[in-house]
Amino acid sequence: MNDAARLAQLAISPSGFVFDPHTGGTFTVNATGRLILEGVRDGLGLAALTRHLERRFAPGGADLERDVLEYVARLRENGLLPAGFELH
Amino acid sequence: MTDRPPYVPPTLVRHRSGLMNKMGVGPVVSSRSSVAGVNVEALVEAYGSPLFIYDEQIIRARYRALHNALVLRYPKVALAWSYKTCYLDAICRLYHQEGALAEVVSGMEYRKARRNGMTPGQIVYNGPHKDDQTLTEALLGGARVHLDHFDELARCERIAEQHGCRPAVSIRLNLETSTLPRWDRFGFNLDNGQARDAVRRLLAGGRLRLTGLHVHLGTFILDVRAFAEATRKVVAFANRLRSERGIVLDTLDLGGGLASRNRLRSQYLPSDQSVPSFAQYAEQLVDGLSALDYPANELPTLVLETGRALIDEAGSLVTTVVANKRLADGRRGMVVDAGVNTLFTAYWYQHQLVPTQPTSEPPEPTMVYGPLCMNIDVVGNNVMLPPMAVGQRMLVTPVGAYNLSQSMQFIELRPAVCLVRPDGTHTLIRRREVLDDLTRAEVIPPWLGGGR
Ligand SMILES: Cc1ncc(COP(=O)(O)O)c(C=O)c1O
């Protein structure tokens, strides 16, 4: 199964409940986390994800790029993204 | 575009059975924005962060609760405020206003108590090191001096001889209970006969009067039966002193050691399920006293030197998030502006850490650590916290006991301390330290540019 097919199988509910049928693991993500996870699933890259967050939230002084990169690393660590996954 | 919600960093929490509690629900994070009815943000605005906040009402209420629990069960009771637990003068004076004596363990603490209006007779003087000047002052003034070892006994006799008087003293006992670790470095051992030797020696010297017995079992004692056991042993000893040697004691001092509503690092159960109430402690302490073979009008005064349990819940620390990061193991790390330099008790306790702002964001296990460049500087190891932005604050509780007296001027200066009054007003009781506080005692020699 390729990366895209695995990602497509993730069940992400509007309330932030995430089920990974591949491992049986369940997670809770907040609204920001859900946007990033859905964006990654839909094939967005780093720049597009950051723009997406900027449109949806008032970022204040937050470093969105750093947050996205860190979050993707966490998704990888938790097996929600394949080990070799990199944002384009 | 002001209708966009504020940005919150992304969170991800993996559901694990280990994170569920026995009720089968996930961790719930609350928030708390005020202390004693006063908004924390307003206090930080007035006094800065980090900030210790003491609640006067809790201080007075806890004192009265313990006193009441005891006098309900025994007619003659005195509480001695254990200075080392928190010796800010304002705090000590609150206890003295409530009627507390002072329990001190050094010349510095003795002088503090005197300055706070205590007469020598209102001071209980403990500890293995009593300097000559203070010991002399205490013996001549009629303080309650508790002898710790034979060398001290001999010193007291010399002082009595020099000044031609026969001062009153108590002896400190240590003893074995079935459940507690032994604190046998302090005082004379009751189980192996050392205490009897001390009495024999004291009577043979003829220069001192024995008027009391003292025992302090340890601290944060969760097992109330240990107090009953200790009391029974001390009472049996007192009875023998009276029947065999005609010694009538005026004081039985059973020390401190009552636990506060805190949770040791090693402790599984939360404090509300493990910490006995004052009534439970009092019952065990006083139960043993019923075996005292004394006429009712000659009963000795029961003294307790409680520290921790009186003050811990009255103190909170506000600290501010200065950075967020991911640790190598994937956990969230949060850097705050108060570390173990300020919060010494973080070594022993799993304090409660809650944000001051309410949030519906899911919590995740977080390592909270302070500004010291040291691995030991951990305020909370695995605390469930929601995402918190730089500049947001959290309250650490209960932290009223042993922090201000043990905090260090290490890397950072010490924060301010304020007191909130029952009417909601607040006042500074120790200002934030400045560099001169640290360097005042230093001397720079002339060849390094200092003055003469
Ligand atoms: C002699 C003595 N009395 C009283 C106390 C106060 O103990 P706590 O704070 O556990 O009540 C101590 C503390 O170690 C002590 O050494």
Coordinates of C-alpha atoms and ligand atoms in Angstrom, one line a residue:
Chain A
M1 CA 0.0 0.0 0.0
N2 CA 1.5 3.4 -0.9
D3 CA 1.6 6.4 1.4
A4 CA -1.4 8.1 -0.2
A5 CA -3.6 5.0 0.1
R6 CA -2.8 4.6 3.8
L7 CA -3.5 8.3 4.6
A8 CA -6.8 8.1 2.7
Q9 CA -7.9 5.4 5.1
L10 CA -7.5 7.5 8.3
A11 CA -10.9 8.3 9.8
I12 CA -11.0 11.9 11.0
S13 CA -14.1 13.1 12.7
P14 CA -15.1 16.8 12.8
S15 CA -14.7 16.7 16.6
G16 CA -11.1 15.7 16.3
F17 CA -11.3 12.0 16.9
V18 CA -8.9 10.1 14.7
F19 CA -8.9 6.3 14.0
D20 CA -6.1 4.6 12.2
P21 CA -7.5 1.3 10.8
H22 CA -4.0 0.2 10.0
T23 CA -2.9 0.0 13.6
G24 CA -6.1 0.3 15.5
G25 CA -4.8 3.4 17.3
T26 CA -7.1 6.2 18.3
F27 CA -6.1 9.8 18.9
T28 CA -7.6 13.2 19.7
V29 CA -6.4 16.3 17.8
N30 CA -7.5 19.9 18.2
A31 CA -8.8 22.0 15.3
T32 CA -5.4 23.1 14.2
G33 CA -4.1 19.5 14.3
R34 CA -7.2 18.4 12.3
L35 CA -6.5 21.0 9.6
I36 CA -2.9 19.9 9.2
L37 CA -3.7 16.2 9.2
E38 CA -6.4 16.7 6.6
G39 CA -4.2 18.9 4.6
V40 CA -1.4 16.3 4.6
R41 CA -3.9 13.7 3.5
D42 CA -5.0 15.9 0.7
G43 CA -1.4 16.3 -0.5
L44 CA -0.7 19.9 0.6
G45 CA 3.0 20.9 1.0
L46 CA 4.5 23.1 3.8
A47 CA 3.8 26.4 2.1
A48 CA 0.2 25.5 1.3
L49 CA -0.4 24.2 4.8
T50 CA 0.9 27.4 6.4
R51 CA -1.2 29.5 4.1
H52 CA -4.2 27.4 5.0
L53 CA -3.7 27.9 8.7
E54 CA -3.3 31.7 8.2
R55 CA -6.6 31.9 6.4
R56 CA -8.4 30.0 9.1
F57 CA -6.9 31.5 12.3
A58 CA -5.5 34.7 13.6
P59 CA -1.9 33.5 14.1
G60 CA -0.7 36.4 16.4
G61 CA 3.0 36.1 16.4
A62 CA 3.1 32.3 16.1
D63 CA 5.7 30.5 13.9
L64 CA 3.3 28.5 11.9
E65 CA 6.0 26.9 9.7
R66 CA 7.8 25.5 12.8
D67 CA 4.5 24.2 14.3
V68 CA 3.6 22.4 11.0
L69 CA 7.0 20.8 10.7
E70 CA 7.0 19.7 14.4
Y71 CA 3.5 18.4 14.0
V72 CA 4.3 16.3 11.0
A73 CA 7.2 14.8 12.9
R74 CA 4.8 13.9 15.7
L75 CA 2.4 12.3 13.2
R76 CA 5.3 10.3 11.9
E77 CA 6.4 9.2 15.4
N78 CA 2.8 8.1 16.2
G79 CA 2.6 6.0 13.0
L80 CA -0.1 8.2 11.4
L81 CA 2.3 9.0 8.7
P82 CA 4.8 6.5 7.2
A83 CA 8.3 6.6 8.6
G84 CA 9.9 8.1 5.5
F85 CA 7.2 10.8 4.9
E86 CA 8.4 14.3 4.1
L87 CA 6.4 17.4 3.3
H88 CA 7.1 18.7 -0.2
Chain B
M1 CA -10.4 39.6 9.2
T2 CA -11.0 39.9 13.0
D3 CA -13.6 37.1 12.9
R4 CA -10.9 34.4 12.7
P5 CA -10.5 32.5 15.9
P6 CA -7.1 32.9 17.6
Y7 CA -4.5 30.4 16.6
V8 CA -3.7 27.5 19.0
P9 CA -0.7 25.3 18.3
P10 CA -1.7 21.8 17.0
T11 CA -2.1 19.0 19.5
L12 CA -2.1 15.2 19.2
V13 CA -3.0 12.9 22.0
R14 CA -2.8 9.2 21.6
H15 CA -5.4 7.3 23.6
R16 CA -3.8 4.8 25.9
S17 CA -5.5 2.8 28.6
G18 CA -2.8 3.9 31.0
L19 CA -4.0 7.4 30.8
M20 CA -7.5 6.6 31.8
N21 CA -8.2 6.7 35.5
K22 CA -10.2 4.1 37.4
M23 CA -13.5 5.8 36.5
G24 CA -12.7 5.1 32.9
V25 CA -12.6 8.7 31.8
G26 CA -9.7 10.5 30.3
P27 CA -7.8 13.2 32.1
V28 CA -9.6 16.4 32.7
V29 CA -7.7 19.6 32.9
S30 CA -9.3 22.4 34.8
S31 CA -8.1 25.9 35.0
R32 CA -8.0 28.4 37.8
S33 CA -7.8 32.1 37.3
S34 CA -7.9 33.3 40.9
V35 CA -6.4 32.7 44.3
A36 CA -8.5 33.6 47.4
G37 CA -10.9 35.4 45.1
V38 CA -8.3 37.6 43.6
N39 CA -7.5 37.5 39.9
V40 CA -4.0 36.0 39.3
E41 CA -3.3 38.3 36.4
A42 CA -3.9 41.3 38.6
L43 CA -1.4 40.0 41.2
V44 CA 1.2 39.3 38.5
E45 CA 0.7 42.8 37.2
A46 CA 1.3 44.2 40.7
Y47 CA 4.2 42.0 41.7
G48 CA 5.7 40.2 38.7
S49 CA 6.2 36.6 37.7
P50 CA 7.1 34.2 39.2
L51 CA 5.1 35.0 42.3
F52 CA 4.3 33.3 45.5
I53 CA 0.8 34.0 46.8
Y54 CA -0.3 33.3 50.4
D55 CA -3.9 33.2 51.5
E56 CA -4.3 34.6 55.0
Q57 CA -7.7 33.1 55.4
I58 CA -6.4 29.5 54.8
I59 CA -3.5 30.1 57.2
R60 CA -5.9 31.2 60.0
A61 CA -8.5 28.5 59.2
R62 CA -6.0 25.7 59.2
Y63 CA -4.5 26.8 62.5
R64 CA -7.9 27.0 64.1
A65 CA -8.9 23.7 62.7
L66 CA -5.9 21.8 64.2
H67 CA -6.2 23.6 67.5
N68 CA -9.9 22.8 67.7
A69 CA -9.4 19.2 66.8
L70 CA -6.9 18.9 69.7
V71 CA -8.7 20.9 72.4
L72 CA -11.8 18.9 71.7
R73 CA -9.9 15.9 73.0
Y74 CA -7.4 17.1 75.4
P75 CA -7.6 20.1 77.8
K76 CA -4.2 21.6 77.6
V77 CA -2.9 22.3 74.1
A78 CA -0.3 24.6 72.6
L79 CA 0.8 24.8 68.9
A80 CA 4.3 26.0 68.2
W81 CA 4.8 27.4 64.7
S82 CA 7.7 25.6 63.1
Y83 CA 9.8 28.5 61.8
K84 CA 11.8 26.5 59.2
T85 CA 8.6 25.7 57.3
C86 CA 8.2 29.3 56.3
Y87 CA 9.9 32.0 58.3
L88 CA 8.8 35.1 56.6
D89 CA 8.0 37.5 59.4
A90 CA 4.6 38.3 58.2
I91 CA 3.6 34.7 58.1
C92 CA 5.1 34.0 61.5
R93 CA 3.2 36.9 63.0
L94 CA -0.1 35.6 61.6
Y95 CA 0.5 32.4 63.5
H96 CA 1.5 34.3 66.7
Q97 CA -1.6 36.4 66.4
E98 CA -3.6 33.1 66.4
G99 CA -1.8 32.1 69.6
A100 CA 1.1 30.0 68.3
L101 CA 4.4 29.7 70.1
A102 CA 7.6 29.6 68.0
E103 CA 9.5 26.4 67.3
V104 CA 13.1 27.2 66.2
V105 CA 16.2 25.2 65.4
S106 CA 19.0 27.8 65.1
G107 CA 20.2 31.1 66.5
M108 CA 18.9 32.9 63.4
E109 CA 15.4 31.5 63.9
Y110 CA 15.6 32.2 67.6
R111 CA 16.3 35.9 67.0
K112 CA 13.6 36.0 64.3
A113 CA 11.1 34.8 66.9
R114 CA 12.3 37.3 69.5
R115 CA 11.9 40.1 66.9
N116 CA 8.4 38.8 66.1
G117 CA 7.5 39.5 69.7
M118 CA 8.0 36.0 71.3
T119 CA 9.3 36.0 74.9
P120 CA 11.9 33.3 75.5
G121 CA 9.2 31.4 77.4
Q122 CA 7.2 31.2 74.2
I123 CA 10.1 29.7 72.2
V124 CA 10.7 26.0 71.8
Y125 CA 14.4 25.6 70.9
N126 CA 15.2 22.3 69.1
G127 CA 18.1 21.1 66.9
P128 CA 21.4 19.3 67.1
H129 CA 23.4 22.6 67.0
K130 CA 22.7 25.3 69.4
D131 CA 25.3 28.0 69.5
D132 CA 26.7 29.2 72.8
Q133 CA 25.2 32.7 72.8
T134 CA 21.7 31.6 71.9
L135 CA 21.7 28.6 74.2
T136 CA 22.8 30.8 77.1
E137 CA 20.1 33.4 76.3
A138 CA 17.5 30.6 75.9
L139 CA 18.4 28.9 79.2
L140 CA 18.6 32.0 81.2
G141 CA 15.4 33.5 79.7
G142 CA 13.3 30.4 80.3
A143 CA 12.9 29.1 76.7
R144 CA 11.8 25.5 76.2
V145 CA 15.2 24.0 75.4
H146 CA 15.1 20.5 74.0
L147 CA 18.3 18.6 74.6
D148 CA 19.5 16.6 71.6
H149 CA 22.7 14.8 72.9
F150 CA 25.0 14.3 75.8
D151 CA 27.4 17.0 74.7
E152 CA 24.6 19.5 74.8
L153 CA 23.5 18.3 78.2
A154 CA 27.0 18.9 79.5
R155 CA 27.1 22.4 77.9
C156 CA 23.9 23.3 79.5
E157 CA 25.2 22.3 82.9
R158 CA 28.3 24.5 82.4
I159 CA 26.1 27.4 81.4
A160 CA 23.9 26.9 84.5
E161 CA 27.0 26.7 86.7
Q162 CA 28.5 29.8 85.3
H163 CA 25.3 31.8 85.8
G164 CA 24.4 30.2 89.1
C165 CA 20.9 29.0 88.0
R166 CA 19.0 25.8 87.5
P167 CA 17.2 26.1 84.2
A168 CA 14.4 23.9 82.9
V169 CA 15.0 21.6 80.0
S170 CA 13.2 18.9 78.0
I171 CA 14.9 15.9 76.4
R172 CA 14.3 14.9 72.9
L173 CA 13.5 11.2 72.3
N174 CA 13.7 9.1 69.2
L175 CA 11.9 5.8 69.0
E176 CA 11.0 3.0 66.7
T177 CA 7.5 2.7 65.3
S178 CA 6.3 -0.3 63.3
T179 CA 5.8 1.7 60.1
L180 CA 8.1 4.7 59.8
P181 CA 11.7 5.0 58.8
R182 CA 13.8 5.8 61.9
W183 CA 14.8 9.3 62.7
D184 CA 17.4 8.3 65.2
R185 CA 20.0 10.9 64.6
F186 CA 18.1 13.4 66.8
G187 CA 17.7 13.1 70.5
F188 CA 18.1 10.1 72.8
N189 CA 16.9 6.7 71.9
L190 CA 14.0 5.5 74.0
D191 CA 14.1 1.8 72.9
N192 CA 17.7 1.0 73.8
G193 CA 17.8 2.8 77.2
Q194 CA 19.8 5.9 76.1
A195 CA 16.9 8.1 77.1
R196 CA 16.9 6.6 80.6
D197 CA 20.7 7.2 80.8
A198 CA 20.1 10.8 79.8
V199 CA 17.6 11.3 82.6
R200 CA 19.9 9.6 85.1
R201 CA 22.8 11.8 84.0
L202 CA 20.7 14.9 84.1
L203 CA 19.5 14.2 87.7
A204 CA 23.0 13.2 88.8
G205 CA 24.3 16.6 87.6
G206 CA 21.8 18.4 89.7
R207 CA 22.1 21.6 87.6
L208 CA 19.1 21.2 85.3
R209 CA 15.4 20.6 85.9
L210 CA 13.7 18.1 83.6
T211 CA 10.2 19.5 82.7
G212 CA 9.4 17.9 79.4
L213 CA 9.7 15.2 76.8
H214 CA 9.9 15.8 73.1
V215 CA 9.6 13.5 70.0
H216 CA 9.4 14.4 66.4
L217 CA 8.8 11.3 64.3
G218 CA 9.5 12.6 60.8
T219 CA 7.6 14.6 58.2
F220 CA 4.7 14.0 55.9
I221 CA 3.5 11.0 57.9
L222 CA 0.5 9.5 56.3
D223 CA 0.1 6.6 58.7
V224 CA -1.8 7.9 61.7
R225 CA -1.2 4.8 63.8
A226 CA 2.5 5.8 64.0
F227 CA 1.4 8.8 66.2
A228 CA -0.6 6.6 68.5
E229 CA 2.3 4.2 68.9
A230 CA 4.7 7.0 69.6
T231 CA 2.4 8.7 72.1
R232 CA 2.0 5.4 74.0
K233 CA 5.7 5.0 74.3
V234 CA 6.3 8.6 75.4
V235 CA 3.5 8.3 77.9
A236 CA 4.8 5.1 79.4
F237 CA 8.2 6.7 79.8
A238 CA 6.6 9.8 81.5
N239 CA 4.7 7.5 83.8
R240 CA 7.9 5.8 84.9
L241 CA 9.7 9.1 85.4
R242 CA 6.9 10.1 87.7
S243 CA 6.5 6.8 89.6
E244 CA 10.2 6.0 89.9
R245 CA 11.8 9.4 90.2
G246 CA 9.0 11.7 91.2
I247 CA 9.5 13.9 88.1
V248 CA 6.4 15.8 87.2
L249 CA 6.5 17.0 83.6
D250 CA 4.7 20.2 82.4
T251 CA 5.1 19.5 78.7
L252 CA 4.8 16.6 76.3
D253 CA 5.8 17.9 72.8
L254 CA 4.9 15.4 70.1
G255 CA 6.6 17.4 67.2
G256 CA 5.3 17.9 63.8
G257 CA 5.0 15.6 60.8
L258 CA 1.3 15.8 59.8
A259 CA 0.9 15.6 56.0
S260 CA -0.5 18.3 53.9
R261 CA -2.8 17.8 50.9
N262 CA 0.1 17.2 48.6
R263 CA 1.2 14.1 46.8
L264 CA 4.7 12.6 47.0
R265 CA 6.4 11.6 43.8
S266 CA 6.3 8.0 44.8
Q267 CA 2.6 8.2 45.8
Y268 CA -0.1 6.6 43.7
L269 CA -3.3 7.8 45.4
P270 CA -4.2 11.4 45.1
S271 CA -4.0 13.4 48.3
D272 CA -7.7 13.5 49.0
Q273 CA -7.7 9.7 49.3
S274 CA -4.5 9.4 51.3
V275 CA -4.0 12.4 53.6
P276 CA -5.7 12.0 57.0
S277 CA -7.8 14.8 58.4
F278 CA -6.8 16.8 61.5
A279 CA -9.5 14.9 63.4
Q280 CA -7.9 11.6 62.5
Y281 CA -4.5 12.7 63.6
A282 CA -5.8 14.3 66.8
E283 CA -7.6 11.2 67.7
Q284 CA -4.5 9.0 67.5
L285 CA -2.3 11.6 69.2
V286 CA -4.6 12.1 72.1
D287 CA -5.7 8.5 72.4
G288 CA -2.3 7.5 73.8
L289 CA -2.4 10.4 76.3
S290 CA -5.3 8.8 78.2
A291 CA -2.8 6.4 79.7
L292 CA -1.0 9.3 81.5
D293 CA -0.9 8.6 85.2
Y294 CA -1.3 12.2 86.3
P295 CA -3.9 13.9 88.4
A296 CA -6.2 16.0 86.2
N297 CA -5.0 19.3 87.5
E298 CA -1.3 18.4 86.9
L299 CA -1.7 17.2 83.3
P300 CA 1.2 18.3 81.1
T301 CA 0.6 20.6 78.2
L302 CA 0.4 18.8 74.8
V303 CA 2.6 20.7 72.3
L304 CA 2.6 20.1 68.6
E305 CA 5.2 21.7 66.3
T306 CA 3.2 21.4 63.1
G307 CA 4.6 23.1 60.0
R308 CA 3.8 21.7 56.7
A309 CA 0.1 20.8 57.4
L310 CA -0.7 24.3 58.6
I311 CA 0.8 26.3 55.7
D312 CA 1.2 24.2 52.6
E313 CA -2.4 24.7 51.2
A314 CA -2.1 28.4 51.9
G315 CA 0.6 28.9 49.3
S316 CA 0.5 29.0 45.5
L317 CA 3.1 29.8 42.9
V318 CA 2.3 31.6 39.6
T319 CA 4.8 30.9 36.8
T320 CA 4.8 31.9 33.2
V321 CA 5.5 29.9 30.1
V322 CA 8.6 31.1 28.4
A323 CA 9.0 28.5 25.6
N324 CA 7.5 25.3 24.2
K325 CA 9.4 22.6 22.6
R326 CA 9.5 18.9 21.6
L327 CA 11.7 16.7 23.6
A328 CA 13.7 14.0 21.8
D329 CA 11.2 11.3 23.1
G330 CA 8.3 13.2 21.4
R331 CA 6.9 14.6 24.6
R332 CA 6.0 18.2 24.9
G333 CA 8.4 20.3 26.9
M334 CA 7.4 23.6 28.5
V335 CA 9.9 26.0 29.9
V336 CA 8.6 28.2 32.7
D337 CA 10.2 31.0 34.7
A338 CA 10.4 29.2 38.0
G339 CA 12.5 26.1 38.5
V340 CA 13.6 24.0 41.4
N341 CA 15.7 27.0 42.6
T342 CA 12.3 28.6 43.5
L343 CA 10.3 25.5 44.0
F344 CA 12.5 23.2 46.1
T345 CA 9.6 20.9 46.9
A346 CA 9.2 19.8 43.3
Y347 CA 11.9 17.3 44.2
W348 CA 9.5 15.6 46.6
Y349 CA 6.0 16.2 45.3
Q350 CA 3.8 15.9 42.2
H351 CA 2.4 19.4 42.6
Q352 CA -0.8 20.3 40.9
L353 CA -0.2 22.5 37.8
V354 CA -3.1 24.2 36.2
P355 CA -3.4 26.9 33.6
T356 CA -4.9 30.2 34.7
Q357 CA -6.9 30.5 31.4
P358 CA -9.8 28.2 30.7
T359 CA -9.4 26.1 27.5
S360 CA -11.2 23.3 25.7
E361 CA -8.0 22.2 24.0
P362 CA -7.1 18.6 24.8
P363 CA -4.3 18.1 27.3
E364 CA -1.2 16.0 26.6
P365 CA 1.6 14.8 28.8
T366 CA 4.1 17.6 29.3
M367 CA 7.4 18.0 31.0
V368 CA 7.5 21.3 32.7
Y369 CA 10.9 22.6 33.6
G370 CA 12.6 25.8 34.8
P371 CA 15.3 28.2 33.8
L372 CA 18.3 26.4 35.3
C373 CA 20.7 24.7 32.8
M374 CA 20.4 21.5 34.8
N375 CA 18.8 18.2 34.2
I376 CA 17.4 18.2 37.7
D377 CA 15.3 21.3 37.1
V378 CA 11.9 19.6 36.7
V379 CA 8.8 21.2 38.1
G380 CA 6.5 18.6 36.8
N381 CA 7.5 15.4 34.9
N382 CA 4.4 14.2 33.2
V383 CA 1.7 16.8 33.7
M384 CA -1.4 16.7 31.6
L385 CA -1.6 20.3 30.2
P386 CA -3.4 21.8 27.2
P387 CA -1.3 23.7 24.8
M388 CA -0.1 27.0 26.4
A389 CA 1.3 29.9 24.5
V390 CA 4.4 31.8 25.6
G391 CA 3.3 34.3 28.2
Q392 CA 0.4 32.2 29.5
R393 CA 0.5 31.4 33.2
M394 CA 0.0 28.4 35.4
L395 CA -0.6 27.9 39.1
V396 CA 1.4 25.4 41.1
T397 CA -0.2 24.2 44.3
P398 CA 0.1 23.5 47.2
V399 CA 3.5 25.0 47.7
G400 CA 3.2 27.0 51.0
A401 CA 5.6 24.8 53.0
Y402 CA 9.4 24.7 52.9
N403 CA 9.8 26.6 49.6
L404 CA 10.6 30.1 50.7
S405 CA 13.0 28.9 53.4
Q406 CA 14.7 26.4 51.1
S407 CA 14.7 28.3 47.8
M408 CA 18.1 29.1 46.5
Q409 CA 19.8 32.1 44.9
F410 CA 21.1 29.8 42.3
I411 CA 21.2 31.2 38.8
E412 CA 18.1 33.3 39.4
L413 CA 17.1 35.7 42.2
R414 CA 14.1 34.9 44.3
P415 CA 10.6 36.1 43.4
A416 CA 8.2 38.3 45.3
V417 CA 5.8 37.0 47.9
C418 CA 2.4 38.5 48.4
L419 CA -0.4 37.9 50.9
V420 CA -4.1 38.0 50.0
R421 CA -6.3 39.2 52.9
P422 CA -9.8 37.8 53.6
D423 CA -11.3 41.0 52.3
G424 CA -9.7 40.5 48.9
T425 CA -7.0 43.2 49.3
H426 CA -3.4 42.1 48.9
T427 CA 0.0 43.2 50.0
L428 CA 3.7 42.5 49.4
I429 CA 5.4 40.6 52.2
R430 CA 8.7 40.0 50.5
R431 CA 9.8 42.0 47.5
R432 CA 11.4 40.5 44.4
E433 CA 15.2 40.3 45.0
V434 CA 17.6 42.5 43.2
L435 CA 21.3 41.9 42.4
D436 CA 22.4 43.9 45.5
D437 CA 20.6 41.4 47.8
L438 CA 22.9 38.7 46.4
T439 CA 26.1 40.6 46.5
R440 CA 25.6 42.6 49.8
A441 CA 27.6 40.2 51.9
E442 CA 30.5 39.9 49.5
V443 CA 33.8 41.7 49.8
I444 CA 35.9 42.7 46.8
P445 CA 39.5 43.1 47.9
P446 CA 41.2 46.4 46.9
W447 CA 43.6 44.7 44.4
L448 CA 40.5 43.5 42.5
G449 CA 39.1 47.0 42.3
G450 CA 37.1 47.0 45.6
G451 CA 37.1 49.8 48.2
R452 CA 38.9 49.4 51.5
Ligands
LIG1 C1 11.9 19.2 65.5 C2 11.0 19.5 64.4 N1 9.7 20.0 64.8 C3 8.8 20.2 63.8 C4 9.1 20.1 62.5 C5 8.0 20.4 61.5 O1 7.6 19.3 60.8 P1 6.3 19.3 59.8 O2 6.5 20.4 58.8 O3 6.4 18.0 59.1 O4 5.1 19.5 60.6 C6 10.3 19.6 62.1 C7 10.6 19.4 60.6 O5 11.4 18.7 60.2 C8 11.3 19.3 63.1 O6 12.5 18.9 62.7

